[in-house]
CSV table of C-alpha atoms in Angstrom, one decimal:
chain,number,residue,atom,x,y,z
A,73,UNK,CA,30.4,-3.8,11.6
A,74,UNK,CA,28.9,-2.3,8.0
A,75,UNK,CA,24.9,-1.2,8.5
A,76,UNK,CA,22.1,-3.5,7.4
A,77,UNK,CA,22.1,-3.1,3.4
A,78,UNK,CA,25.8,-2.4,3.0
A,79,UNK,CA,27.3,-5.5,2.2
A,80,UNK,CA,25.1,-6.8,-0.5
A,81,UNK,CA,21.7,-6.2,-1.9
A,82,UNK,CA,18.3,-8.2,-2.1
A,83,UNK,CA,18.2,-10.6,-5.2
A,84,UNK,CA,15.0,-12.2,-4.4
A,85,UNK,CA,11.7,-11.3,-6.3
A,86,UNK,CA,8.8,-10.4,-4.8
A,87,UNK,CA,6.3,-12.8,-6.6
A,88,UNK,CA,8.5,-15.6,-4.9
A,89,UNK,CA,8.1,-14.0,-1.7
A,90,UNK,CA,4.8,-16.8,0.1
A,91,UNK,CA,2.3,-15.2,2.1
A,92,UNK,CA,2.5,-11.5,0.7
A,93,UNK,CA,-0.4,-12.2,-1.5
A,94,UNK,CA,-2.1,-13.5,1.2
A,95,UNK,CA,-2.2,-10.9,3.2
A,96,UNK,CA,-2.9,-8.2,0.9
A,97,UNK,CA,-6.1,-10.8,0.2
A,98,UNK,CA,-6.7,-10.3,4.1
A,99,UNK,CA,-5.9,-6.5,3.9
A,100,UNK,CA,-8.7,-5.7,1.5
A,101,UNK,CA,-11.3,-7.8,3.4
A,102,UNK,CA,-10.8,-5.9,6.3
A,103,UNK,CA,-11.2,-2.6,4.5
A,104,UNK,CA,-13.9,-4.2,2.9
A,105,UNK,CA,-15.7,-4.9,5.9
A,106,UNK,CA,-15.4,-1.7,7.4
A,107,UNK,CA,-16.4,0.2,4.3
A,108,UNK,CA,-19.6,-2.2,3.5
A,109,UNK,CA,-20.3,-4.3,7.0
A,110,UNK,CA,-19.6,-0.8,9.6
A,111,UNK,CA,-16.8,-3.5,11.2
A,112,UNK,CA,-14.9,-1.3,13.4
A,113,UNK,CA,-11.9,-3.0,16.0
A,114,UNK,CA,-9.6,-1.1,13.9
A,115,UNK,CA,-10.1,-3.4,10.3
A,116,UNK,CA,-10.0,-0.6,8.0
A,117,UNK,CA,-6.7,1.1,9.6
A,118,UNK,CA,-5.3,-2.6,9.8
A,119,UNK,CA,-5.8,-3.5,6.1
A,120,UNK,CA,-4.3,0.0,5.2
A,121,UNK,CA,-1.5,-0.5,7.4
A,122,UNK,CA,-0.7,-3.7,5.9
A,123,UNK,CA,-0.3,-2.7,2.3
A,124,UNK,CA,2.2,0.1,3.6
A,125,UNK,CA,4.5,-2.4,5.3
A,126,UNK,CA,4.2,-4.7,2.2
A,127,UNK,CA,4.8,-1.6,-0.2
A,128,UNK,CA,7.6,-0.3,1.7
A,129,UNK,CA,9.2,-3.9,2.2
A,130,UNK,CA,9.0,-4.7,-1.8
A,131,UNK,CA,9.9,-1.1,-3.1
A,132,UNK,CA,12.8,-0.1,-0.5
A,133,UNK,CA,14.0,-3.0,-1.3
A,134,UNK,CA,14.0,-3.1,-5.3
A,135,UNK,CA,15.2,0.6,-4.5
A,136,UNK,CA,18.2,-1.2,-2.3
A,137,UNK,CA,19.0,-3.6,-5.6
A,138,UNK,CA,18.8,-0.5,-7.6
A,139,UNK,CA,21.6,1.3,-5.6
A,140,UNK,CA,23.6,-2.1,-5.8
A,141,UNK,CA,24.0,-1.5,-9.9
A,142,UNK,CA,24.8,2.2,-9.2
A,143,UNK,CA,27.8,1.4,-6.5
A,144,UNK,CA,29.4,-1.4,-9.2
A,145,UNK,CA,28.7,1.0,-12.0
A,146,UNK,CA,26.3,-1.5,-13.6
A,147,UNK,CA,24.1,1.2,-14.2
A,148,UNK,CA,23.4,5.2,-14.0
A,149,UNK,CA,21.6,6.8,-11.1
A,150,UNK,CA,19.2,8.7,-13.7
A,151,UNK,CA,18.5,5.4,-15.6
A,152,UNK,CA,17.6,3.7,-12.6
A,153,UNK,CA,15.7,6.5,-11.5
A,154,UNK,CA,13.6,6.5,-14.8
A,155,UNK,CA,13.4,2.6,-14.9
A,156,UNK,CA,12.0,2.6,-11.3
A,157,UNK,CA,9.2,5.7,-12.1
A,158,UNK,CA,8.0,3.3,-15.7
A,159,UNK,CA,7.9,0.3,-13.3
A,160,UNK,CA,5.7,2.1,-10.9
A,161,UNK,CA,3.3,4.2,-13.5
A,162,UNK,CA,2.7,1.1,-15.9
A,163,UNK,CA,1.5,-0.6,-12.7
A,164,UNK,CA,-0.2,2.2,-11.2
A,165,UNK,CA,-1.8,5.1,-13.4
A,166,UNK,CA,-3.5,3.4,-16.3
A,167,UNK,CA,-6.2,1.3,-13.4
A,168,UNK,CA,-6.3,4.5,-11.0
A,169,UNK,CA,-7.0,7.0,-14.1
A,170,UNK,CA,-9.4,4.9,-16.1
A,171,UNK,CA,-11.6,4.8,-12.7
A,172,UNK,CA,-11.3,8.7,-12.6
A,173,UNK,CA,-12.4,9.2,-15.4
A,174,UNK,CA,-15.7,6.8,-15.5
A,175,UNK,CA,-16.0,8.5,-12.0
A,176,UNK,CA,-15.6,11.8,-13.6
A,177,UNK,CA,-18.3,10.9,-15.9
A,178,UNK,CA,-20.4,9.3,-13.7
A,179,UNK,CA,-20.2,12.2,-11.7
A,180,UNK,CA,-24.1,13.2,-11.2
A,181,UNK,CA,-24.7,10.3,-9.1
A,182,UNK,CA,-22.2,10.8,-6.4
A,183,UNK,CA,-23.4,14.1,-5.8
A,184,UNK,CA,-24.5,12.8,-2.5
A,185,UNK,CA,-21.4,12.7,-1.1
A,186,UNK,CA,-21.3,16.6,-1.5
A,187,UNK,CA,-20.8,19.1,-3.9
A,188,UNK,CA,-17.3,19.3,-4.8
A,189,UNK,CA,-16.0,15.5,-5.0
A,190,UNK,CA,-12.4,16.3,-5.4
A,191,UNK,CA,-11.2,15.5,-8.5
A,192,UNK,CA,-8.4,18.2,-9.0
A,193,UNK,CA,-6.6,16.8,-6.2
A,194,UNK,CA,-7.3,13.0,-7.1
A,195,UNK,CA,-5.4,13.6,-10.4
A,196,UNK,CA,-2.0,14.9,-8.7
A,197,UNK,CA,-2.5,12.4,-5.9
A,198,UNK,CA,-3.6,15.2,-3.1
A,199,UNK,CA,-6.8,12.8,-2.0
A,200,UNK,CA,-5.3,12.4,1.3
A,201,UNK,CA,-4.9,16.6,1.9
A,202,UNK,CA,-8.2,17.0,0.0
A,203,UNK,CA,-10.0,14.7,3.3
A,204,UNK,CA,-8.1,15.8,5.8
A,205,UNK,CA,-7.8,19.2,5.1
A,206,UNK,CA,-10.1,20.5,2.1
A,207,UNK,CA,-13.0,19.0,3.3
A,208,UNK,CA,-12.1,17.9,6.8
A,209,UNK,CA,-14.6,15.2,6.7
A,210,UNK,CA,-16.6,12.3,5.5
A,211,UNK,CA,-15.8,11.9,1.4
A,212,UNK,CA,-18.3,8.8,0.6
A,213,UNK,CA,-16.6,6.7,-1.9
A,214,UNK,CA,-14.3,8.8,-2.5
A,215,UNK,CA,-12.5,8.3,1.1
A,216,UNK,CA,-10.8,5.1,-0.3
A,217,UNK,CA,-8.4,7.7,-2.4
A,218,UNK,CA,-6.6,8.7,0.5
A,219,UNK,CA,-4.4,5.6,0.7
A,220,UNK,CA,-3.1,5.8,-3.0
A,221,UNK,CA,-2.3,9.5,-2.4
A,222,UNK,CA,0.2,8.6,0.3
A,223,UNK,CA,1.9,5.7,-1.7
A,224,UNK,CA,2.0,7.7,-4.5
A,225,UNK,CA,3.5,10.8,-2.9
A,226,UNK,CA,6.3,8.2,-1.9
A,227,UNK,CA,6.5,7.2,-5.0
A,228,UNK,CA,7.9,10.3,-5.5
A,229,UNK,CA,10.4,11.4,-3.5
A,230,UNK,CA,12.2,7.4,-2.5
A,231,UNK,CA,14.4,7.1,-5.5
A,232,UNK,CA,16.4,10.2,-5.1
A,233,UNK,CA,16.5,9.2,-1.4
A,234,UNK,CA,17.4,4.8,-2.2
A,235,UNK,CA,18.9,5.4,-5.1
A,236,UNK,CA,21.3,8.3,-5.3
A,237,UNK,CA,22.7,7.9,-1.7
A,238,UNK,CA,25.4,5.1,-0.6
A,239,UNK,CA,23.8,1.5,0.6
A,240,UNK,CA,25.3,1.7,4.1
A,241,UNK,CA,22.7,4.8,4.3
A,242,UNK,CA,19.6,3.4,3.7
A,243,UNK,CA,18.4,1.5,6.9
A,244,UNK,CA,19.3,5.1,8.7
A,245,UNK,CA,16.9,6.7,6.2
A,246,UNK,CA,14.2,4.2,7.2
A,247,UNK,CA,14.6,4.5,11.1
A,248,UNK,CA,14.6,8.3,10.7
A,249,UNK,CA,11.3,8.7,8.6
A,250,UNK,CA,10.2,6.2,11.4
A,251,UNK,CA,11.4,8.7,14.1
A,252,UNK,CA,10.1,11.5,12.8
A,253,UNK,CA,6.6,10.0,11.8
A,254,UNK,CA,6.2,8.9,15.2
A,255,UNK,CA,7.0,12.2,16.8
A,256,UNK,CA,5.1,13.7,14.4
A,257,UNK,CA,1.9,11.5,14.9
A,258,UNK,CA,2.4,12.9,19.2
A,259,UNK,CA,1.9,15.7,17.8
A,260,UNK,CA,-0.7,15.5,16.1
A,261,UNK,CA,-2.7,13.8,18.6
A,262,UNK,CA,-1.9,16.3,21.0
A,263,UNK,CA,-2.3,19.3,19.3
A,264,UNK,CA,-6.3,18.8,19.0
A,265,UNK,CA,-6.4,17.8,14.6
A,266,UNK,CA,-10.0,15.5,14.5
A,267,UNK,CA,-9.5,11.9,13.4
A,268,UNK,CA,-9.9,12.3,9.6
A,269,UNK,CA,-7.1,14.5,9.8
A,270,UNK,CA,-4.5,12.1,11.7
A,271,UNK,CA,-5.7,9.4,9.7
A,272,UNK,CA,-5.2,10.5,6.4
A,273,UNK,CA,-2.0,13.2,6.8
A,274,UNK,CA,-0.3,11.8,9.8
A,275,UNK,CA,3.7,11.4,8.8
A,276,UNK,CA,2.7,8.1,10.6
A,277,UNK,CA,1.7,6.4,7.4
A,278,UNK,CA,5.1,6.9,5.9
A,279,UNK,CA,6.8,5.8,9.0
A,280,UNK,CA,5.2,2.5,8.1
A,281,UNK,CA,6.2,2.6,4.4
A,282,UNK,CA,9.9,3.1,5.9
A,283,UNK,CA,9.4,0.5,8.7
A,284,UNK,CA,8.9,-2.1,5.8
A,285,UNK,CA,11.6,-0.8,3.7
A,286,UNK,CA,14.2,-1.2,7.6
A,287,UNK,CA,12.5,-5.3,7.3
A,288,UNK,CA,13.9,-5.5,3.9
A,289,UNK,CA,17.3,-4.3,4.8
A,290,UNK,CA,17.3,-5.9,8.5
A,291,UNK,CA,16.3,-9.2,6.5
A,292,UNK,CA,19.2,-9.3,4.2
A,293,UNK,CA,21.9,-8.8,7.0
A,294,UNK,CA,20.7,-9.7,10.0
A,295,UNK,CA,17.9,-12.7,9.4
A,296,UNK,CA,19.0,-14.5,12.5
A,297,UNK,CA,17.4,-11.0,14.4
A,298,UNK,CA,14.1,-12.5,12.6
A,299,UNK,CA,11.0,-13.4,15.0
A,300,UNK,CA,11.0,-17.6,14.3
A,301,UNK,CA,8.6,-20.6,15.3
A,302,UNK,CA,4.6,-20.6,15.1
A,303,UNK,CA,4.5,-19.9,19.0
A,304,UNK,CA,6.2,-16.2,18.2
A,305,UNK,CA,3.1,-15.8,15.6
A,306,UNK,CA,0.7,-16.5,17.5
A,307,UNK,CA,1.5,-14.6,20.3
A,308,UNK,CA,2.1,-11.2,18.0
A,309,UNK,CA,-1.3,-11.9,16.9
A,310,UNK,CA,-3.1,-12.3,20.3
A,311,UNK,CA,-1.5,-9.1,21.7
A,312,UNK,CA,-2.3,-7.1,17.7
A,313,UNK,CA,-6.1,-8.5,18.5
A,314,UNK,CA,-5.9,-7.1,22.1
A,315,UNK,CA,-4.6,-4.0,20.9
A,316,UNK,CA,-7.3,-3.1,18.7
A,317,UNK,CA,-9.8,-4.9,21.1
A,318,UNK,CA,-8.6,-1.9,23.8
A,319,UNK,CA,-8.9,0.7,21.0
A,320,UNK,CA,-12.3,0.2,19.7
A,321,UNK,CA,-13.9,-1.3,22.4
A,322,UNK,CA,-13.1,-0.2,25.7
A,323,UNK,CA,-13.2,3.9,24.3
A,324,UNK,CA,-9.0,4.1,25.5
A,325,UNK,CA,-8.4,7.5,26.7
A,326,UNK,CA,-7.2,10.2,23.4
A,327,UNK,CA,-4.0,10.5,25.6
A,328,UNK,CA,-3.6,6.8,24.7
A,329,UNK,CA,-4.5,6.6,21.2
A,330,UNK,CA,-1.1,7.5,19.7
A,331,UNK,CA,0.1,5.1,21.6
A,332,UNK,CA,-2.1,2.3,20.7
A,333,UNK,CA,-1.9,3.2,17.0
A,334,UNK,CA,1.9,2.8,17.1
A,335,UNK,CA,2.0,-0.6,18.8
A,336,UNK,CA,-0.9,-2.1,16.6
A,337,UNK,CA,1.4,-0.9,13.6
A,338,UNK,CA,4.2,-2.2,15.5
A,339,UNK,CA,2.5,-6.1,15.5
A,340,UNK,CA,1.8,-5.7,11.8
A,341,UNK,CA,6.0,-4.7,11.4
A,342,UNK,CA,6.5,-7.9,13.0
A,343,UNK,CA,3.6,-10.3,11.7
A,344,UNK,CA,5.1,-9.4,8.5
A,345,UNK,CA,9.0,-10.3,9.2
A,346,UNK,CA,7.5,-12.6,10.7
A,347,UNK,CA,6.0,-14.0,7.2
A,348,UNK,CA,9.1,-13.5,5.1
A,349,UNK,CA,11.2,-15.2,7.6
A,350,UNK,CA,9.2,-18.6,8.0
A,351,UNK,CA,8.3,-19.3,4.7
A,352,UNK,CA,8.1,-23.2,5.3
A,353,UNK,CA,5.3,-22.2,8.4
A,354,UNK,CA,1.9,-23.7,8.4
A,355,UNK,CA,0.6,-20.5,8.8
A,356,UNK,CA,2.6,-18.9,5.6
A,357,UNK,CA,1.2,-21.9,3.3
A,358,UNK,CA,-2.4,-21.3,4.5
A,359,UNK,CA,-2.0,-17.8,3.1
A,360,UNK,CA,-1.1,-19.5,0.0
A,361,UNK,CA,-4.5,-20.5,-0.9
A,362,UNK,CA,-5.4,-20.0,-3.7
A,363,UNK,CA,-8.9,-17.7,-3.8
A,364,UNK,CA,-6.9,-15.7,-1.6
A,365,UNK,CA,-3.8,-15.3,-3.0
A,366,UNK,CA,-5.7,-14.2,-6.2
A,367,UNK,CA,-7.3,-12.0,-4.2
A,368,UNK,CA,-3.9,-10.5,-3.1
A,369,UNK,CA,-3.0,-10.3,-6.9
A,370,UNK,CA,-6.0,-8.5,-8.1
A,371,UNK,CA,-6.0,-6.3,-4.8
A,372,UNK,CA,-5.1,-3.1,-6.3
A,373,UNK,CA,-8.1,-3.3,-8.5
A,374,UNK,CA,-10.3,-4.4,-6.4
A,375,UNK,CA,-9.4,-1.9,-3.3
A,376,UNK,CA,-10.4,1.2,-6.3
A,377,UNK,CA,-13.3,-0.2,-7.3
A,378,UNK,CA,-15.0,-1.6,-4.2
A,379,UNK,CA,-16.1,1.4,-2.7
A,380,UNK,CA,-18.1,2.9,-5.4
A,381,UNK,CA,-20.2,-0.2,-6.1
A,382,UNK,CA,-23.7,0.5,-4.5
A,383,UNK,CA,-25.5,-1.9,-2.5
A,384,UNK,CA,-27.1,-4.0,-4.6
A,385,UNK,CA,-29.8,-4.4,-1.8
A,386,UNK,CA,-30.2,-0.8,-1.1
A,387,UNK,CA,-32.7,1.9,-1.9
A,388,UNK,CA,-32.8,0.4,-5.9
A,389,UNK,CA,-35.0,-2.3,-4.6
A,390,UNK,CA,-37.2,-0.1,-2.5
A,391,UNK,CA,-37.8,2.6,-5.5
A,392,UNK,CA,-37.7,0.2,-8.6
A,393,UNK,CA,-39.2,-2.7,-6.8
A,394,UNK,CA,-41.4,-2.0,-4.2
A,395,UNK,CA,-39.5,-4.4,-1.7
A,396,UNK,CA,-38.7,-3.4,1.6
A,397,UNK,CA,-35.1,-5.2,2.7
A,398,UNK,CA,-34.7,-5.8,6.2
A,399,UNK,CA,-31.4,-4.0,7.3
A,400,UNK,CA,-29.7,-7.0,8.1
A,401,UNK,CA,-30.1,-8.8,4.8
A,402,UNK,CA,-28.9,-5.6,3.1
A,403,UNK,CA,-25.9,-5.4,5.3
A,404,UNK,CA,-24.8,-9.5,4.8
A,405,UNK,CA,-26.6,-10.2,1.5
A,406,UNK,CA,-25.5,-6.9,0.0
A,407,UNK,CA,-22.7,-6.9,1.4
A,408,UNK,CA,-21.3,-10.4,0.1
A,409,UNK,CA,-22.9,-9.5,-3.4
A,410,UNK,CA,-21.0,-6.4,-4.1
A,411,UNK,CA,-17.9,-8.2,-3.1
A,412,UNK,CA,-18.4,-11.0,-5.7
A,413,UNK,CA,-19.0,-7.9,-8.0
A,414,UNK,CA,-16.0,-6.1,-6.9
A,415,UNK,CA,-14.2,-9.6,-7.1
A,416,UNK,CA,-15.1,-10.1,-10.9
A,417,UNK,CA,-14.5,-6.2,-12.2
A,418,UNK,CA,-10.9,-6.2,-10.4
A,419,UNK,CA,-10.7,-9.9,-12.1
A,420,UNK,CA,-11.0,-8.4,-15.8
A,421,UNK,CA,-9.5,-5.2,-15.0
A,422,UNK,CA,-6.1,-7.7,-14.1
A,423,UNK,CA,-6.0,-9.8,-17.1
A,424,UNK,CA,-7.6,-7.8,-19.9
A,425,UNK,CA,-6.4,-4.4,-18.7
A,426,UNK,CA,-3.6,-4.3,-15.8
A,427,UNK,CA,-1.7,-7.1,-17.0
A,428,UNK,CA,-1.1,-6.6,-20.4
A,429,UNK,CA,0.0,-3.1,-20.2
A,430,UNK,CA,2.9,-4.6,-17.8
A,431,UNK,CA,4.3,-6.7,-20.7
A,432,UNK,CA,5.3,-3.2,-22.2
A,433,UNK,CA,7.3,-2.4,-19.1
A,434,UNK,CA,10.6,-3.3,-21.2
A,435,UNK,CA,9.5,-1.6,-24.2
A,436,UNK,CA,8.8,1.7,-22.4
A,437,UNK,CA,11.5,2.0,-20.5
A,438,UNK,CA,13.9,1.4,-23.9
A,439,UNK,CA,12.0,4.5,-25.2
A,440,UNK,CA,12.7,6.7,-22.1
A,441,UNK,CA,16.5,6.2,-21.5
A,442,UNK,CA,17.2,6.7,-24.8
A,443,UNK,CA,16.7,10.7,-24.4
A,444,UNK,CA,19.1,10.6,-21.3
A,445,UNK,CA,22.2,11.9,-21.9
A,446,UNK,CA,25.1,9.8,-22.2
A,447,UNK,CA,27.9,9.4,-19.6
A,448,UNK,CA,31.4,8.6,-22.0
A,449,UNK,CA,33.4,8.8,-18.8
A,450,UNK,CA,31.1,6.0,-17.4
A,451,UNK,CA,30.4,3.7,-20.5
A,452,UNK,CA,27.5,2.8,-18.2
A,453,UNK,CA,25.1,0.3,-20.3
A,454,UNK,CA,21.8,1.6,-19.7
A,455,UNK,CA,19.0,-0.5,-17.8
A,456,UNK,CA,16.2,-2.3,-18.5
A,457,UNK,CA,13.5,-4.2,-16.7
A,458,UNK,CA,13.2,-7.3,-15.7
């Protein structure tokens, strides 16, 4: 019997994929939360987790439908290579640099999250060893950084993986990142690194980039393997809540941490097969709504920008006003007024900014593969997006 991924690949889209949108909407609440409300019971590590599944779900998979045109000579391992690195900066680096550099200007008032604020290793997308290992520590704003790092660093290093080896390959690539993350987060654990450390280097995080990238394979061979029926949901989501219930507030043991991080991340796998394989549930269609499927669509934007809006209700009012906020209004009240901020910037940044410079997807990508060499032995037409 061929592996997952070997007889066919994925022709679906991922805008016509319900419920993804959703929950990225539900991923940067959480994070939201923890960042701006102090909400603990594992929301910020949840919400990050989420968008790692979803990334390596959608990406492995286009990867997958990238090899496809490779194995029927459709199209040129370098050219798919180069379409898939345009697809990914045009959506990527012109939101993430524009914020570096207003934050690079700006630079003055975040000295108080400590003298050296990390640019050099923001550019290359080293945030994540710049926290856990530069600094070791607390980074302010900043901290958010970390995430995009690991994605990016991906980013990287999947196409030569996905694109240039056969299909049959692929899910075994997944389940040994998977492997070796998990091992690797053991050891981690075990060998006395602080938390910052784990959370931001651990080979765990990929493991969950490649876990998605197995659903996307798993779902295209084997859908009847696919958790089914609203019961299933709702169970995976009593035992994720009890999960991070016993991590956060009942202290577990360190011993058990690794362990509990694993299964919570585990739940999230399956919540979010779950999703894709019960499109016509009550539960998908809720996480249709509309407010928060925007909010999924605009969540890259809004996940850079959220953390460097200041309370609104915070020392600005105290020094400029002479009003003294009680800490509870300046934790709710604040809180839910930067997020209608943070809302309306990642708003405009999608339509006037983000958006637009995705229409040129096509056109960049002509201008790139044109300075590949050609293959005459091939005749291979070379690709463009979609």
């Amino acid at each position: 019997m061929p592996l997952p991924g070997s007889e066919r690949v994925n022709t679906e889209k991922s805008g016509s994929i319900l419920g993804f949108n959703g929950l990225r909407g539900l991923s940067v609440v959480l994070v939201y939360l923890n960042h701006k409300c102090g909400l603990q019971f594992y929301s910020g590590s949840v919400g990050v987790w989420i968008f790692f599944i979803l990334s390596g779900f959608l990406i492995i998979g286009e990867l997958n439908r990238q090899r496809g045109k490779v194995g029927t000579a459709a199209s040129r391992p370098a050219a798919e290579i180069v379409t898939f690195w345009v697809k990914r900066a045009t959506r990527i680096f012109p939101a993430y640099y524009a914020l570096l550099a207003i934050l690079f200007l700006t630079r003055s008032y975040f000295q108080h999250a400590g003298p050296d604020l990390g640019f050099r290793y923001h550019v290359v997308y080293l945030s994540n060893y710049w926290i856990g290992s530069v600094i070791g520590g607390t980074a302010g704003p900043f901290g958010v950084l970390w995430t995009l790092s690991v994605e990016q660093q991906f980013y990287v290093i999947a196409p030569f993986l996905f694109i240039l080896l056969p299909l049959e390959r692929h899910f075994a690539i997944c389940m040994s990142v998977v492997v070796l993350g998990v091992i690797s987060h053991f050891l981690m654990y075990s060998s006395g690194f602080n938390h910052t450390a784990i959370h931001t280097l651990s080979p765990w995080n990929f493991s969950l980039i490649a876990f998605g990238g197995a659903l996307t394979i798993l779902h295209l061979q084997r859908r009847e393997w696919a958790p089914n029926g609203n019961g299933t949901f709702v169970c995976l989501l009593i035992v994720g809540v009890m999960l991070c219930s016993n991590g956060v507030i009942y202290d577990a043991p360190s011993y058990l941490s690794p362990a509990i991080d694993i299964a919570i991340g585990l739940c999230l796998v399956a919540l979010i097969w779950w999703v894709r394989a019960n499109q016509d549930s009550i539960f998908v269609q809720a996480l249709e709504w509309k407010p928060l499927e925007h909010l999924g669509k605009i969540s890259y934007g809004f996940y850079l920008v959220h953390n460097f809006i200041p309370n609104p209700l915070g020392k600005a009012l105290t020094l400029y006003g002479g009003m003294s906020v009680p800490d509870s209004v300046k934790i709710t009240a604040g809180a839910a007024i930067g997020f209608v901020i943070s809302y309306g910037v990642a708003h405009v940044s999608w339509k006037y900014f983000e958006s637009p410079i995705l229409h040129s997807r096509r056109g960049l990508t002509k201008f790139f593969l044109q300075y590949l060499p050609e293959n005459p032995s091939q005749g291979v037409p070379r690709t463009e997006l979609k």
